[in-house]
Coordinates of C-alpha atoms in Angstrom, one line a residue:
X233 CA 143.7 153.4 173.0
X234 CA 140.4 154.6 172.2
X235 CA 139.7 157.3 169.5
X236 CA 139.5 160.4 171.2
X237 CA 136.7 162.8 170.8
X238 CA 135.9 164.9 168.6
X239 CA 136.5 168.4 170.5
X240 CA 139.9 166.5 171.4
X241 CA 141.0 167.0 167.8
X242 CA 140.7 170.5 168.2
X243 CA 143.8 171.7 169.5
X244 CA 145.8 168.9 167.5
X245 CA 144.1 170.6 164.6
X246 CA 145.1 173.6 165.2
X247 CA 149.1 172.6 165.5
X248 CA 148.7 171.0 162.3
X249 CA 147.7 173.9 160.3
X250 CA 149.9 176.4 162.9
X251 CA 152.4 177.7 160.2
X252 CA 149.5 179.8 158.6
X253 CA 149.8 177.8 155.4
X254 CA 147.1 176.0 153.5
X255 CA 146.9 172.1 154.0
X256 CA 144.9 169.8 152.3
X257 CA 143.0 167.5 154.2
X258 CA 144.9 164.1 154.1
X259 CA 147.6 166.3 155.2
X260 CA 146.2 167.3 158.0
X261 CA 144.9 164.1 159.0
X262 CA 148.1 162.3 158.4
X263 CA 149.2 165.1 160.6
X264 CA 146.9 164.8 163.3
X265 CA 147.4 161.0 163.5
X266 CA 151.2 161.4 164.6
X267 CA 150.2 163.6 166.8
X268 CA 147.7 162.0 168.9
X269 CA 149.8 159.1 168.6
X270 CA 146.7 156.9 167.0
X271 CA 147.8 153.6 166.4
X272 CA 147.0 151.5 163.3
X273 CA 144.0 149.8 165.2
X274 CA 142.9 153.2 165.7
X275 CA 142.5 154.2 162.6
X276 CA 140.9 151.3 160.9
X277 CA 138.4 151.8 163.1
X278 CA 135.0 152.3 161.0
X279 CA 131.9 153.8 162.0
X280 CA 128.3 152.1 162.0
X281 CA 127.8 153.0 158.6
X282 CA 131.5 151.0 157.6
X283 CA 131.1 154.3 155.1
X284 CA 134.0 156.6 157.0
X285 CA 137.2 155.7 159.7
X286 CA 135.7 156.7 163.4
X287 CA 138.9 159.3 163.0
X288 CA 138.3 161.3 160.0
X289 CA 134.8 161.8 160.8
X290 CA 135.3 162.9 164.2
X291 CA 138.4 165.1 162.8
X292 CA 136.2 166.1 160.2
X293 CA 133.5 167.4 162.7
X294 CA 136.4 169.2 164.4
X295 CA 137.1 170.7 161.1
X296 CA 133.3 172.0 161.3
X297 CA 133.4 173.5 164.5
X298 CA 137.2 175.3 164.4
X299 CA 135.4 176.9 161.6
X300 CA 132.4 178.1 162.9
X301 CA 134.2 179.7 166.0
X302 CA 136.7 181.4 163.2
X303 CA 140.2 179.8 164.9
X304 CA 140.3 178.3 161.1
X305 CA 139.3 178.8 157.4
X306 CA 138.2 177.1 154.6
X307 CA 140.1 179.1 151.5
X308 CA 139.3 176.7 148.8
X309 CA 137.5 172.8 149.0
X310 CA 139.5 170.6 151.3
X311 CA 141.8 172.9 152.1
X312 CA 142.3 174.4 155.8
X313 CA 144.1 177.6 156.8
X314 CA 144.4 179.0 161.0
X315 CA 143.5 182.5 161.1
X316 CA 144.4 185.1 163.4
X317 CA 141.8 184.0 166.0
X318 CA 143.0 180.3 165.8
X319 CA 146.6 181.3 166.5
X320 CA 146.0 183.4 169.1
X321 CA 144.1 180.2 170.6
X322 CA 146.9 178.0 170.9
X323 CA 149.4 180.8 171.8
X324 CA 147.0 181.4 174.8
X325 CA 148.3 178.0 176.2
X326 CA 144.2 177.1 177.2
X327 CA 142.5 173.8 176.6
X328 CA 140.4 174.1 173.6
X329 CA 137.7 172.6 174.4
X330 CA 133.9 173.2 173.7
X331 CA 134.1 175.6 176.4
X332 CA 136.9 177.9 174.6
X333 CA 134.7 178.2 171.5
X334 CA 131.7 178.9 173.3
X335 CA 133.3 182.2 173.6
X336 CA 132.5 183.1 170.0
X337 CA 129.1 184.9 169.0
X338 CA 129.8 183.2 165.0
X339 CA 130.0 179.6 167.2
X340 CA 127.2 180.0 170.0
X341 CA 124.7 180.5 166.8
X342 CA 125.8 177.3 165.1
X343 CA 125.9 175.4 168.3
X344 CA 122.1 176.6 169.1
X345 CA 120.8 175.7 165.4
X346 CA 117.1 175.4 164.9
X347 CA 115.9 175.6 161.1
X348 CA 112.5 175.4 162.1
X349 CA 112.8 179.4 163.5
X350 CA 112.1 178.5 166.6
X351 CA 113.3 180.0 169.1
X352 CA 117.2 179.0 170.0
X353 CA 117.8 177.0 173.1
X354 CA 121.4 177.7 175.2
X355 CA 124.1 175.5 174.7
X356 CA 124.3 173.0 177.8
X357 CA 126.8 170.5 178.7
X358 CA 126.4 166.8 178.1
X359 CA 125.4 166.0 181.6
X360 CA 123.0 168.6 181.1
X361 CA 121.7 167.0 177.9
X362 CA 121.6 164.1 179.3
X363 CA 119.5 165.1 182.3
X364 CA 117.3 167.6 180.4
X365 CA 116.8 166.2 177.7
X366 CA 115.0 162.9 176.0
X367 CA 116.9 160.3 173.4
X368 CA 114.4 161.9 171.0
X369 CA 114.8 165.7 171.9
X370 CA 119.0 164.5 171.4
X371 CA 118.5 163.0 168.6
X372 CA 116.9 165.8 166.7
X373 CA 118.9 168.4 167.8
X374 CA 121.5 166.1 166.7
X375 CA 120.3 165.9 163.3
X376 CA 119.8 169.9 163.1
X377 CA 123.3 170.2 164.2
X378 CA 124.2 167.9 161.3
X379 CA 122.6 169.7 158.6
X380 CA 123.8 172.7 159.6
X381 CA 127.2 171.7 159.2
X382 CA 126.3 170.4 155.6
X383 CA 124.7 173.1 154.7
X384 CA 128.1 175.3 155.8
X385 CA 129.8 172.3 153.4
X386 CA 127.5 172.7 150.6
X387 CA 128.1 176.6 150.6
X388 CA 131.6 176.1 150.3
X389 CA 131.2 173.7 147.4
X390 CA 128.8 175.9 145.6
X391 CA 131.2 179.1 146.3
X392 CA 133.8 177.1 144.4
X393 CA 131.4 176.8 141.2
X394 CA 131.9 178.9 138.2
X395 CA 128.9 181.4 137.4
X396 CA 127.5 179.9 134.5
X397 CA 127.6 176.5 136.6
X398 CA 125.7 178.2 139.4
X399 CA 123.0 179.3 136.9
X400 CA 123.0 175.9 136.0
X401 CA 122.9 174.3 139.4
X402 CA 120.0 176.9 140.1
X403 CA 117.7 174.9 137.2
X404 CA 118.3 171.9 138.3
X405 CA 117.2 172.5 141.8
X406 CA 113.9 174.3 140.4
X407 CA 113.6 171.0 138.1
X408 CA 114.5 168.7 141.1
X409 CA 111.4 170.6 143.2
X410 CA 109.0 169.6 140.5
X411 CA 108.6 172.9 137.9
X412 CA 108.6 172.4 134.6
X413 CA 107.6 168.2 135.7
X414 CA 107.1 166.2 132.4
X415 CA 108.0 168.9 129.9
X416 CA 110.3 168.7 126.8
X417 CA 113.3 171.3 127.6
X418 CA 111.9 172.7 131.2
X419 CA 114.8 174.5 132.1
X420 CA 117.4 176.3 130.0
X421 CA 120.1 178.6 131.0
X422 CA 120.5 182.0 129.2
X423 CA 124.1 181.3 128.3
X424 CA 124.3 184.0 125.8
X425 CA 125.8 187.7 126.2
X426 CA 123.0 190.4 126.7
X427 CA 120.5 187.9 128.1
X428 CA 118.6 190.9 129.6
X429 CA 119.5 190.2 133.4
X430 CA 118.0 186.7 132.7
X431 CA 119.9 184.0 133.3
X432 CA 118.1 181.2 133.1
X433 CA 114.2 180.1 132.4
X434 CA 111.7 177.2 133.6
X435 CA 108.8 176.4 131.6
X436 CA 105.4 175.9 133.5
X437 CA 103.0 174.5 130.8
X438 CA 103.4 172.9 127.8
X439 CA 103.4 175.3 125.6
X440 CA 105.7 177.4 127.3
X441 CA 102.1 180.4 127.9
X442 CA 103.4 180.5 131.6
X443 CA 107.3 181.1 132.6
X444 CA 109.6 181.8 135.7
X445 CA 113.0 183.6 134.5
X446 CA 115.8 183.6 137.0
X447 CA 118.4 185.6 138.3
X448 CA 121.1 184.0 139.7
X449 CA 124.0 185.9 141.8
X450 CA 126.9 184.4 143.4
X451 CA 128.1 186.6 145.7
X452 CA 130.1 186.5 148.7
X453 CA 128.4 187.0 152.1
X454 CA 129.4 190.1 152.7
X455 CA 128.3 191.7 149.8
X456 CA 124.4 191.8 149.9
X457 CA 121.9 191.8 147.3
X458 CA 120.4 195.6 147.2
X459 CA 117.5 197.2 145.9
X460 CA 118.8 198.5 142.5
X461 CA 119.5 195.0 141.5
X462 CA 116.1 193.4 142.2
X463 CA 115.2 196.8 140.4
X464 CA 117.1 195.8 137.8
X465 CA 115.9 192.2 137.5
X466 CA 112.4 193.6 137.7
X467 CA 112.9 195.7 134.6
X468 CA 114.6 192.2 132.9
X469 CA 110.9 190.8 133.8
X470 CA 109.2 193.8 131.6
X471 CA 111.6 193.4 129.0
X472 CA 109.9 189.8 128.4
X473 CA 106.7 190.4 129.2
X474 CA 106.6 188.1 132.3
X475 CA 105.0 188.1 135.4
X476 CA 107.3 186.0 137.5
X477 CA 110.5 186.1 138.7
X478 CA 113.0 184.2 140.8
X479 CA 115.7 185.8 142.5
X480 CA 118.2 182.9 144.1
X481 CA 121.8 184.3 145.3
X482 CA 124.6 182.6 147.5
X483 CA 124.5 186.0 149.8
X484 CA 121.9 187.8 151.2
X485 CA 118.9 190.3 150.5
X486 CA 119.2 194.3 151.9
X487 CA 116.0 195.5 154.0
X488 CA 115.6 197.4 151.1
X489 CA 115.7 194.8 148.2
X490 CA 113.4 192.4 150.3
X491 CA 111.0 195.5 150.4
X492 CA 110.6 196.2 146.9
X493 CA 110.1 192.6 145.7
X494 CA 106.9 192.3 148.4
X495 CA 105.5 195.6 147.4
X496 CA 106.0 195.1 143.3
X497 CA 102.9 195.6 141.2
X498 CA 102.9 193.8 137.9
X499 CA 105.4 191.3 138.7
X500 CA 106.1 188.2 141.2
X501 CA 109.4 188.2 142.5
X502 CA 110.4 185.8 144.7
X503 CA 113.6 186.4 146.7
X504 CA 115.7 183.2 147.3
X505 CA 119.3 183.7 149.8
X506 CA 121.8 182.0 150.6
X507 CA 120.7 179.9 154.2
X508 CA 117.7 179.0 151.8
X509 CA 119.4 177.7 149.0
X510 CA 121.3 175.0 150.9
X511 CA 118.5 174.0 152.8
X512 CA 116.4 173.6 149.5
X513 CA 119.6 171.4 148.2
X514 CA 119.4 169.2 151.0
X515 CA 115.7 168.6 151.1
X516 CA 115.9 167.7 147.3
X517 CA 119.0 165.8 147.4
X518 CA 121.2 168.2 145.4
X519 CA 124.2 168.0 145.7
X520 CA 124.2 165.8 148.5
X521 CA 123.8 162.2 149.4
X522 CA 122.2 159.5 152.1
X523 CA 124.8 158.3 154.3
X524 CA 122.6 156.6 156.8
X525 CA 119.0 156.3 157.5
X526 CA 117.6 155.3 160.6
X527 CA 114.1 154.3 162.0
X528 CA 112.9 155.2 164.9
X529 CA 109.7 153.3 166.0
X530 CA 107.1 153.1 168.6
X531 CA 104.6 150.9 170.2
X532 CA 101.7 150.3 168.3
X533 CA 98.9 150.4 170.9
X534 CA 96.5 149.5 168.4
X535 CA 98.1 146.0 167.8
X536 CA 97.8 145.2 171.9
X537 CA 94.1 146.4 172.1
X538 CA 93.4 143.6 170.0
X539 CA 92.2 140.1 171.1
X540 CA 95.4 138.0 170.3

């Protein structure tokens, strides 16, 4: 037999993690396995790349979007727990399908990704994709649907990092976008107790005339960052006599917060959230990794004008 689809894993998925325990993720591919009945062919299939078996990855994207509907969670890395949602889902006795999770504000968003801000298309079906839609327009959507899924993935890893790791995971992404470039001890972090609110600093110039001092909060999305802590940070910035700031959490700004940082006189503070972050992390490789590249090429007009 053929590997089934992706969305095909996603009931299976569900049964495998059904008690309401945690599973790690061999379990519940080992799981998964006896219960689609894949056969040992089946599973040694590869995928282009000969990086990944056809299976995991396509049980690993149902993984992805289980989650983003809410019928599962992620409580720690590799580890997979149903939630109430998900058990209702399979007690329902309906196909879960791409359909079913359509149904879910939290999925419809991830579905419709655009990182660019533009605005979000509706979800079609693949006929429709097919019909509406070019190999190019497919193949970027595609790729946006991709990195939103990493970036989910890269949250989770970060959430799992240790505070003074995320301050130190926050200087090397400022090194890795090119601050502090060719200088002796760029970036530091403030390790030490009563650091003023800073916790970690990037030099500009050589002689250290021109610095950005950081704040670094992991917090959990639902508690934002408000006003009376970008207060705080800028009253950190005073302390040292310094003129800019960065601001970088896991979570989100207030209204409020955002606000004050745009109208502050005396200081540059630049607010950096969550969605941000992992996007900065994948377009400097932190964190992350090339799996595949892939050209895509054209005719080159210019080349058949010519006399041959």
């Amino acid at each position: 037999m053929a590997v089934p689809k992706f969305y095909e894993f996603f009931g299976s998925f569900l049964r495998a993690v059904s008690d309401g325990n945690v599973h790690k993720s061999k379990e519940v591919q080992k799981t998964i396995a006896a219960d689609m009945n894949l056969t040992e062919e089946d599973m040694a299939e590869q995928l282009p790349s000969q990086r990944q078996a056809t299976y995991v990855n396509r049980i690993n994207w149902a993984r992805t979007y289980l989650d983003k509907a809410g019928l599962i969670t992620t409580p720690t890395r590799g580890r997979y727990q149903i939630t109430a949602e998900g058990l209702k889902a399979l007690q329902s006795g309906e196909t879960i399908d791409l359909k079913y999770l359509d149904r879910y504000d939290s999925f419809r968003q991830f579905h419709t990704v655009n990182p660019t801000g533009e605005k979000q298309v509706p979800v079609v079906t693949s006929q429709q994709e097919e019909e509406e839609k070019t190999p190019t327009e497919m193949m970027s959507a595609a790729f946006d649907k991709m990195n939103a899924s990493l970036a989910g993935e890269l949250m989770d890893m970060v959430m799992s990092l240790e505070p003074t790791e995320f301050e130190t995971l926050v200087v090397k992404l400022l090194l890795k976008m090119g601050y502090g470039y060719g200088i002796e001890d760029a970036g530091k972090v403030t390790r030490a107790t009563g650091d003023g609110g800073i916790d970690g600093i990037i030099k500009e110039d050589q002689l250290g005339f021109n610095n950005i001092y950081i704040q670094a909060k992991k917090w959990s999305a639902d508690h934002k960052v408000s006003r009376p802590e970008v207060q705080k940070f800028a009253g950190a910035l005073q302390g040292e006599k310094a003129t800019k700031g960065l601001f970088i959490t896991t979570t989100e700004f207030t209204k409020d917060a955002q606000e004050f940082a745009a109208n502050l006189l005396g200081s540059n503070i630049v607010l950096i959230d969550g969605n941000q972050l992992t996007k900065l992390m994948i377009k400097y490789n932190l964190g992350v990794a090339v799996e595949q590249t892939y050209e895509v090429k054209r005719i080159d007009s210019d080349f058949f004008s010519e006399d041959l």
